[in-house]
PDB file of C-alpha atoms in Angstrom:
ATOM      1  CA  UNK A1319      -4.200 -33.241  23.333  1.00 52.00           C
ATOM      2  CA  UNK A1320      -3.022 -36.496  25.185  1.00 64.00           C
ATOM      3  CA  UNK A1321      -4.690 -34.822  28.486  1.00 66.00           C
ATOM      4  CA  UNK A1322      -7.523 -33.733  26.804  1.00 61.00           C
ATOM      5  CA  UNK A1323      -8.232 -37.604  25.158  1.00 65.00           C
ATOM      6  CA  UNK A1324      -7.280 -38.621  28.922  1.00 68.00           C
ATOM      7  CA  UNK A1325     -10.248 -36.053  30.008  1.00 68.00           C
ATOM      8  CA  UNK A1326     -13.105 -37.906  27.620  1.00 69.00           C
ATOM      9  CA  UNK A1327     -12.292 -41.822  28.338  1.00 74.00           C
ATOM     10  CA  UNK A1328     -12.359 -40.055  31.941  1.00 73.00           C
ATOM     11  CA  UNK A1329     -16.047 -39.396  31.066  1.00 71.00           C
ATOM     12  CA  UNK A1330     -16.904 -41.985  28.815  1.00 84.00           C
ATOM     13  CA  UNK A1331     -16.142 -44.877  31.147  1.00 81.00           C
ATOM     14  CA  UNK A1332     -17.212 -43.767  34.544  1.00 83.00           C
ATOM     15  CA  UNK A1333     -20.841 -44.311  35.584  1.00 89.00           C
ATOM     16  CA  UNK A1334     -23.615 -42.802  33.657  1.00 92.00           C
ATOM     17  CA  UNK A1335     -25.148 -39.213  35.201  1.00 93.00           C
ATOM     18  CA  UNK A1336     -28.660 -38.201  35.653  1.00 93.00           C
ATOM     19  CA  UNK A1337     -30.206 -36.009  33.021  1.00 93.00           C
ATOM     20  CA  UNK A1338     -29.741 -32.315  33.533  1.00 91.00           C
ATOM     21  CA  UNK A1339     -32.014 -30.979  36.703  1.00 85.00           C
ATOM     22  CA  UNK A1340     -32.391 -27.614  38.342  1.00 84.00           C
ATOM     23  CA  UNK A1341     -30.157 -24.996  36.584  1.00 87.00           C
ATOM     24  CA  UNK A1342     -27.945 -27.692  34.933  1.00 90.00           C
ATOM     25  CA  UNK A1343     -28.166 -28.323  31.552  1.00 92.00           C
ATOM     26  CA  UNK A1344     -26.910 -30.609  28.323  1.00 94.00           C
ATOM     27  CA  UNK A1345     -24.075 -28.650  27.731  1.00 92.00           C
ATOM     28  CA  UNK A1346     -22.930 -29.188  31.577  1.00 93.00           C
ATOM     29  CA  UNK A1347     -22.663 -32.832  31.031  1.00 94.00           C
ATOM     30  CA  UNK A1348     -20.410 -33.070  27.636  1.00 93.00           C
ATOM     31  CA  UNK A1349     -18.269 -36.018  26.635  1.00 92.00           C
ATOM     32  CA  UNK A1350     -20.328 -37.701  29.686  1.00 93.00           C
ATOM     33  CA  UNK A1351     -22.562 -40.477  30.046  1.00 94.00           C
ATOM     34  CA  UNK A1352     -26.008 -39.736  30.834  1.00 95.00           C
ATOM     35  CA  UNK A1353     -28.813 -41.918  31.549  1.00 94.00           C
ATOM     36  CA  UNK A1354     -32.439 -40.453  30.461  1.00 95.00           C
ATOM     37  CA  UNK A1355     -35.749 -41.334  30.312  1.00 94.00           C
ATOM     38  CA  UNK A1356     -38.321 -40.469  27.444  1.00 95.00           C
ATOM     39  CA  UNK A1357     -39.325 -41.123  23.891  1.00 94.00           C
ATOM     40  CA  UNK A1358     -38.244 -40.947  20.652  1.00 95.00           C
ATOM     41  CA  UNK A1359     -40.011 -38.282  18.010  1.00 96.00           C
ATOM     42  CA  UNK A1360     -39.696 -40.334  14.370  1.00 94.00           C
ATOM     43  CA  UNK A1361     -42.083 -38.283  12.925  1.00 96.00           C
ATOM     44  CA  UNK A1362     -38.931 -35.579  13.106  1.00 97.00           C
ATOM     45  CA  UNK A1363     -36.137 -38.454  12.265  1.00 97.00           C
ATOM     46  CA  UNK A1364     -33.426 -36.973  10.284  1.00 98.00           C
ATOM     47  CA  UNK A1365     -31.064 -39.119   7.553  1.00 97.00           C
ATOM     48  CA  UNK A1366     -28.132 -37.169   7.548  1.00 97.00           C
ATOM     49  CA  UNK A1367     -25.463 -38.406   4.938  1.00 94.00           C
ATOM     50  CA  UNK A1368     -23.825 -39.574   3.203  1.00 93.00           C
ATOM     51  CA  UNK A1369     -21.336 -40.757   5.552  1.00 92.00           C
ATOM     52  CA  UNK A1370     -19.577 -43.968   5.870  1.00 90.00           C
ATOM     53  CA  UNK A1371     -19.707 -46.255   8.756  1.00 87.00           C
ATOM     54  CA  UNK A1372     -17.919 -45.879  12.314  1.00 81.00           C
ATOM     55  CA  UNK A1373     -14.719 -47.687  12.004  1.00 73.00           C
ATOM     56  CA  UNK A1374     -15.495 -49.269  15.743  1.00 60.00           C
ATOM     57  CA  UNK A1375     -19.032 -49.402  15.162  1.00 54.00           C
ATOM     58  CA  UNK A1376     -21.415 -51.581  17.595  1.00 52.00           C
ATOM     59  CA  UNK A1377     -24.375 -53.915  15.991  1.00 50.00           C
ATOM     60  CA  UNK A1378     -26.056 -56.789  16.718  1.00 42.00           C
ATOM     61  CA  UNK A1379     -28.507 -58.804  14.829  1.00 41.00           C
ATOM     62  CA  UNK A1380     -28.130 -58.538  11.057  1.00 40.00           C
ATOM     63  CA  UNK A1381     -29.705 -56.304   8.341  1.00 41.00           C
ATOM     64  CA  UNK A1382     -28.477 -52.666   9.079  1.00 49.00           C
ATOM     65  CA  UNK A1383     -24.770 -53.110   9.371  1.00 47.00           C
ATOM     66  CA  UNK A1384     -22.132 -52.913   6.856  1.00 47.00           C
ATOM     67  CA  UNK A1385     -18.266 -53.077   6.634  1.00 51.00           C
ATOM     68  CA  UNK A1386     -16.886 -50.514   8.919  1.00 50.00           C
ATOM     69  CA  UNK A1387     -15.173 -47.284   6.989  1.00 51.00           C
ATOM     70  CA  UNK A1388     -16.070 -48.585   3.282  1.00 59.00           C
ATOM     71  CA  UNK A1389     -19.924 -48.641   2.870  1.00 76.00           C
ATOM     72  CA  UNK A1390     -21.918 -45.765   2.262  1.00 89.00           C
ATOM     73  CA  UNK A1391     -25.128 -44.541   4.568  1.00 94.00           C
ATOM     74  CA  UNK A1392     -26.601 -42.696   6.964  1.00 96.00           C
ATOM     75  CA  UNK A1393     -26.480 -41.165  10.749  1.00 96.00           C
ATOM     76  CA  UNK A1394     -29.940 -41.915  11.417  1.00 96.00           C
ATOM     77  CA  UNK A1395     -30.753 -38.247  13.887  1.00 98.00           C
ATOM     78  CA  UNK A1396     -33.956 -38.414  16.068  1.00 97.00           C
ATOM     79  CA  UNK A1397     -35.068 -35.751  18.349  1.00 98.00           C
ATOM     80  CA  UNK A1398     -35.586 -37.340  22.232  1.00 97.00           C
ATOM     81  CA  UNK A1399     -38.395 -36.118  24.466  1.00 96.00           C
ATOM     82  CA  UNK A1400     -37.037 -36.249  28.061  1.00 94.00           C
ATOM     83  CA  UNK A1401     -40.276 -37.173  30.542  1.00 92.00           C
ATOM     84  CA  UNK A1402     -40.871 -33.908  32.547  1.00 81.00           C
ATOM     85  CA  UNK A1403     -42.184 -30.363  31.555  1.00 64.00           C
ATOM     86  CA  UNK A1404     -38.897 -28.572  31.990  1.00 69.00           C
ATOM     87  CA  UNK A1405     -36.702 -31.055  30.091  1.00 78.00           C
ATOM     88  CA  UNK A1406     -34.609 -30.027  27.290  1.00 93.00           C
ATOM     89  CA  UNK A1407     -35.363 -32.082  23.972  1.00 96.00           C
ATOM     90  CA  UNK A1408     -31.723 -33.885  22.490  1.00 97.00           C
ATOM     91  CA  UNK A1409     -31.040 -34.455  19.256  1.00 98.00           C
ATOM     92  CA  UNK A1410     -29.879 -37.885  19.291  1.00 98.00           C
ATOM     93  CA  UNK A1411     -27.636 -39.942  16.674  1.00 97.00           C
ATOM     94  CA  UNK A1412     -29.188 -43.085  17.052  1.00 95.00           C
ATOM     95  CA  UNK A1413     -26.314 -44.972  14.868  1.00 94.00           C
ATOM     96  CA  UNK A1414     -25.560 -45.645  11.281  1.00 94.00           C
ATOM     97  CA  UNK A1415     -27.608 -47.277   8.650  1.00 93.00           C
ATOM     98  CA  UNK A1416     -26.662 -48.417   5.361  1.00 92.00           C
ATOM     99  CA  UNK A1417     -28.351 -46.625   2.168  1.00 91.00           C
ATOM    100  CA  UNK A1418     -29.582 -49.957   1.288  1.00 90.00           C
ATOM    101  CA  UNK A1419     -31.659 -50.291   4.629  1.00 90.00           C
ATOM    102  CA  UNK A1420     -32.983 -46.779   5.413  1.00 90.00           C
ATOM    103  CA  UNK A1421     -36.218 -48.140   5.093  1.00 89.00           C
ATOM    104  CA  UNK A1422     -36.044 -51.198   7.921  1.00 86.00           C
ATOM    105  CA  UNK A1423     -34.300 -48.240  10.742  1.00 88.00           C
ATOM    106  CA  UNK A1424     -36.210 -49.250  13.589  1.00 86.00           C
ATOM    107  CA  UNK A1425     -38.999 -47.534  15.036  1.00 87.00           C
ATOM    108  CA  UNK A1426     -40.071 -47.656  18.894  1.00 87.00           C
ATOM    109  CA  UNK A1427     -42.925 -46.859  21.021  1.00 85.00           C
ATOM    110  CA  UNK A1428     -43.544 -45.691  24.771  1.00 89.00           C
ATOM    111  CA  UNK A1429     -40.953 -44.217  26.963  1.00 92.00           C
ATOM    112  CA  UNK A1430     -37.907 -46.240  27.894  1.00 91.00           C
ATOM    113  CA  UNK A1431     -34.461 -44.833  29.217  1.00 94.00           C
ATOM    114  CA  UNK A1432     -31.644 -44.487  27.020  1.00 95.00           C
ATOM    115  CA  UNK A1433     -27.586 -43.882  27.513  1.00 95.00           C
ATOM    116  CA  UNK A1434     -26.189 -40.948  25.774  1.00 95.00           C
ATOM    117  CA  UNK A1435     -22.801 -39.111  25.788  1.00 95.00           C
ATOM    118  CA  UNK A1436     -24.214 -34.990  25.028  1.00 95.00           C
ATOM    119  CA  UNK A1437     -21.050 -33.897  22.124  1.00 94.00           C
ATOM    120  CA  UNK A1438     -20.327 -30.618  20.746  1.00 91.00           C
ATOM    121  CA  UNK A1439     -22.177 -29.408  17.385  1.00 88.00           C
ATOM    122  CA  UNK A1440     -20.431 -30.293  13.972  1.00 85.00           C
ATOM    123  CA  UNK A1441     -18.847 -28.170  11.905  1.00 82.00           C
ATOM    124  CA  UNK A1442     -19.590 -28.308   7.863  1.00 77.00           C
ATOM    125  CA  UNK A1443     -16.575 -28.809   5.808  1.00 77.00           C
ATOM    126  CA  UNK A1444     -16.555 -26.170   3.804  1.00 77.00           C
ATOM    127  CA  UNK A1445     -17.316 -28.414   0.682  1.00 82.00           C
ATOM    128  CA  UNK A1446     -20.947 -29.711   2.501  1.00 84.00           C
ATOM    129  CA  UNK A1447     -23.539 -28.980   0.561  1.00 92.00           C
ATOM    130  CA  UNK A1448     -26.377 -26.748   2.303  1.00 94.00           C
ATOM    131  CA  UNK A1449     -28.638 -29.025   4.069  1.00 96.00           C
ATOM    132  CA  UNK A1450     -32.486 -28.842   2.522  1.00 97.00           C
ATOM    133  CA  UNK A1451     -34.744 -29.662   5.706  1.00 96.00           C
ATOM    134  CA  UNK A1452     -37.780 -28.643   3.214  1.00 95.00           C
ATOM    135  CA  UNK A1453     -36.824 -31.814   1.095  1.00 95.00           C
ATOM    136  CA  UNK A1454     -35.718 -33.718   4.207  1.00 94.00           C
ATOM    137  CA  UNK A1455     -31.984 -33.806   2.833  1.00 96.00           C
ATOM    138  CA  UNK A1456     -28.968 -33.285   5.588  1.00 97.00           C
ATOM    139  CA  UNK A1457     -25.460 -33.482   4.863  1.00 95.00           C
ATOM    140  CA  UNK A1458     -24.466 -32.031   7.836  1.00 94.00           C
ATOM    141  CA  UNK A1459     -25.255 -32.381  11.481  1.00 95.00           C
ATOM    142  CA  UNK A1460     -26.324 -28.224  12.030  1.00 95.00           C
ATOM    143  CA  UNK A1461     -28.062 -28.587  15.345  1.00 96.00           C
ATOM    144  CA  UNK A1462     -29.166 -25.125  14.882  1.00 96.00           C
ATOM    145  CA  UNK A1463     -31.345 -25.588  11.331  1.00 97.00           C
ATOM    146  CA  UNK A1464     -32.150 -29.194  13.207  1.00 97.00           C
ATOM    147  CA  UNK A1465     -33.655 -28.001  16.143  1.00 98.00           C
ATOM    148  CA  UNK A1466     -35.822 -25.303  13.544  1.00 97.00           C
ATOM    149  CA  UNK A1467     -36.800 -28.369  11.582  1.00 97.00           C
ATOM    150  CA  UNK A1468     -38.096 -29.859  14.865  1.00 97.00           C
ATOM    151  CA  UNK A1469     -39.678 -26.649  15.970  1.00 97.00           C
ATOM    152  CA  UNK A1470     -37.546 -25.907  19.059  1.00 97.00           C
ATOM    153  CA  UNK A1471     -37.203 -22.976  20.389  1.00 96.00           C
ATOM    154  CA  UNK A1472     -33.805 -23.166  21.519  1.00 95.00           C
ATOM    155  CA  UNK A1473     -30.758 -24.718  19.711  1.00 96.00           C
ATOM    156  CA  UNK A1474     -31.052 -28.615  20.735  1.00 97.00           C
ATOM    157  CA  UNK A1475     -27.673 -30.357  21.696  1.00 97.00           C
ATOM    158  CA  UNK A1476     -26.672 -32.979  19.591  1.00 97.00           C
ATOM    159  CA  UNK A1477     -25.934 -36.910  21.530  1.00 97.00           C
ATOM    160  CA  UNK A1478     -24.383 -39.917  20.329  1.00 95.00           C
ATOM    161  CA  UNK A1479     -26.254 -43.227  21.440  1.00 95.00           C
ATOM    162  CA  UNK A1480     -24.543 -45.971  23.500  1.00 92.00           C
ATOM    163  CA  UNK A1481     -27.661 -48.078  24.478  1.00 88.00           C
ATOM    164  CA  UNK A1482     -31.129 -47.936  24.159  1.00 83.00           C
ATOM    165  CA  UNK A1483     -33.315 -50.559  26.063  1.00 76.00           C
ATOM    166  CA  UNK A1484     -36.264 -50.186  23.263  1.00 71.00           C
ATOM    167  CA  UNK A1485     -33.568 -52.795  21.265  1.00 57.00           C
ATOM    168  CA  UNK A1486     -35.039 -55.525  22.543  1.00 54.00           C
ATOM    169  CA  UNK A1487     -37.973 -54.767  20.833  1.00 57.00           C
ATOM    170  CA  UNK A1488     -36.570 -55.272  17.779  1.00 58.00           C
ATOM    171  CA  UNK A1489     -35.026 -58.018  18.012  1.00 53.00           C
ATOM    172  CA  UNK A1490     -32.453 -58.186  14.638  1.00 52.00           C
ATOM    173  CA  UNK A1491     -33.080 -54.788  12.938  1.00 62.00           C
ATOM    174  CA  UNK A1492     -30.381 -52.672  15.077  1.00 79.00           C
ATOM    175  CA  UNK A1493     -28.118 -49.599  13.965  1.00 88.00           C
ATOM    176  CA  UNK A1494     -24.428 -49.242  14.166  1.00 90.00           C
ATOM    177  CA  UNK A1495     -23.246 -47.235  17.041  1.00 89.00           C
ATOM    178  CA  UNK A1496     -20.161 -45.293  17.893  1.00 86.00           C
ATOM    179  CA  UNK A1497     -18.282 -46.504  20.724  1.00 83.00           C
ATOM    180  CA  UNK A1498     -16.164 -45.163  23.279  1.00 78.00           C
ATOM    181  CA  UNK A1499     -13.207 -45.735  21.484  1.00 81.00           C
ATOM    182  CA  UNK A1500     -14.765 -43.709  18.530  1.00 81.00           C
ATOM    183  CA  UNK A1501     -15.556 -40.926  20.844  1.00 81.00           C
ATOM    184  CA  UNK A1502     -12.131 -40.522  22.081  1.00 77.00           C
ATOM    185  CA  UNK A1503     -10.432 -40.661  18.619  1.00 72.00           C
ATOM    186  CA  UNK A1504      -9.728 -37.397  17.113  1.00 53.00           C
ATOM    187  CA  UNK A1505      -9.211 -36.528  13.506  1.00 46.00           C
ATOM    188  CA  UNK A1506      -5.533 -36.334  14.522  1.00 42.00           C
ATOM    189  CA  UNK A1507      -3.729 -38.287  17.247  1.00 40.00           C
ATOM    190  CA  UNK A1508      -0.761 -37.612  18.898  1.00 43.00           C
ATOM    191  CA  UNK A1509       0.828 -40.979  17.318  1.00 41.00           C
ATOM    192  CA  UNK A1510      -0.015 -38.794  14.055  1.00 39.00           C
ATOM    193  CA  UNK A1511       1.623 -35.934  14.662  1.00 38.00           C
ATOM    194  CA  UNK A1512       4.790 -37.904  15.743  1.00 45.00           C
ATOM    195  CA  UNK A1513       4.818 -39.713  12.673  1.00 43.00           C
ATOM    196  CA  UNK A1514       4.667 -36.285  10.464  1.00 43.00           C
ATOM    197  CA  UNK A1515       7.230 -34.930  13.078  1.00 52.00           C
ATOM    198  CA  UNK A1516       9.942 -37.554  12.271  1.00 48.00           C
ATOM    199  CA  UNK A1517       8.771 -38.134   8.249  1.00 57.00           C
ATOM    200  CA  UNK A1518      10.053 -34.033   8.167  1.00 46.00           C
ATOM    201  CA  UNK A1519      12.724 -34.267  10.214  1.00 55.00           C
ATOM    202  CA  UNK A1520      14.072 -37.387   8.248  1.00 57.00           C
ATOM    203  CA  UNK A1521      13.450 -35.374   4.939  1.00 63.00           C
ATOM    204  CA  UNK A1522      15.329 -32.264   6.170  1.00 63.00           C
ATOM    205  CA  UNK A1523      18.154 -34.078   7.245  1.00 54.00           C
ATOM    206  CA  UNK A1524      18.364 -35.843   3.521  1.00 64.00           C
ATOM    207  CA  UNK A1525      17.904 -32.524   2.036  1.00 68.00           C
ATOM    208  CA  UNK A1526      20.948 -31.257   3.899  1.00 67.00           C
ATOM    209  CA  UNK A1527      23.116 -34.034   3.396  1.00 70.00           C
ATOM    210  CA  UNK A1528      21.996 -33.561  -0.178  1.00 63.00           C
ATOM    211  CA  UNK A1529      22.822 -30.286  -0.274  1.00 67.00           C
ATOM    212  CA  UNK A1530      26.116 -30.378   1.570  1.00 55.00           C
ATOM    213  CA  UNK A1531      27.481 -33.215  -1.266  1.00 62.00           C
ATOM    214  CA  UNK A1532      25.582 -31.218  -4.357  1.00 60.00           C
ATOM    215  CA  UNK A1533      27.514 -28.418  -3.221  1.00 61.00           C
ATOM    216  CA  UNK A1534      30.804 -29.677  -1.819  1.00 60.00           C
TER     217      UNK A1534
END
């Protein structure tokens, strides 16, 4: 796992990539970062929560952040129009919004480039609700009912946001975005699984010392 971790901030903090071209495609270019040029379909935004806020979270002006890991809200998901015929749609999260201020997400206009890093589909807990894309209600981030929802004909790949030069367009109304650090954390680190590994070994070794005097 250390290598793998190792592999991403590899990825994550070289420089950014072209879009996919030729024969290449999103999937090619995971845990990178990839520069792209196009626009932004809100008329197919998705609100998928609830879900709290990235611990490391990125914002600037004021309005749609909250307190990192505590406040309730929403990955706000909008499908990305690449300029050129051939070019793959992305489903991307465009950051975190609080349930307070889903209506004041920011909308953009035109085509303007954008930095993603392409990530691999999530997988529902097993206690997720079933999304409802008929009532426009997502719990989960299924790129597969997603990409249905936005009429694809393929199975769209899911990106996480690191800048978007439409920002400056709206000046104070921004979302909070995952960082690199976020996107190298897994749900368990190595630090973790040394701290369970010497919390059992420290229990066995009471348990026999326990034993050895219950039983002396």
């Amino acid at each position: 796992k250390v290598a793998e971790i190792q592999a991403r901030k590899n990825g994550l903090t070289g420089t950014a990539v072209d879009s996919p071209s030729g024969d290449q495609t999103w999937n090619d270019l995971l845990l990178q970062r990839v520069k792209v040029k196009g626009k932004y379909r809100h008329d197919l935004e998705m609100l998928v929560g609830p879900r709290s806020a990235p611990t490391g979270g990125t914002s600037s002006g004021s309005g749609l952040m909250s307190t990192p890991g505590r406040d309730s809200g929403f990955y706000v998901v909008t499908p990305f129009e690449p300029t050129g015929a051939t070019a793959e749609v992305i489903l991307v999260n465009r950051g975190w919004v609080s349930r307070k201020f889903t209506e004041l997400v920011p909308l953009t206009t035109g085509e303007f480039e954008i930095e993603v890093v392409p990530i691999k589909a999530e997988k529902p807990g097993s206690m997720a609700p079933p999304n409802d894309p008929a009532n426009g209600t997502w719990f989960s981030l299924n790129t597969t009912e997603m990409s249905a929802y936005a009429s694809l004909p393929y199975t769209a790949t899911l990106a996480e946001l690191l800048t978007d030069t439409s920002d400056a367009r709206n000046p104070g109304m921004k979302l909070s975005k995952k960082t690199v650090d976020d996107l190298t954390t897994f749900y368990v680190m190595p630090e973790t699984h040394l701290a369970y590994m010497a919390t059992w070994y420290s229990l066995s070794f009471l348990m026999t010392i326990g034993t050895y005097y219950r039983f002396k």
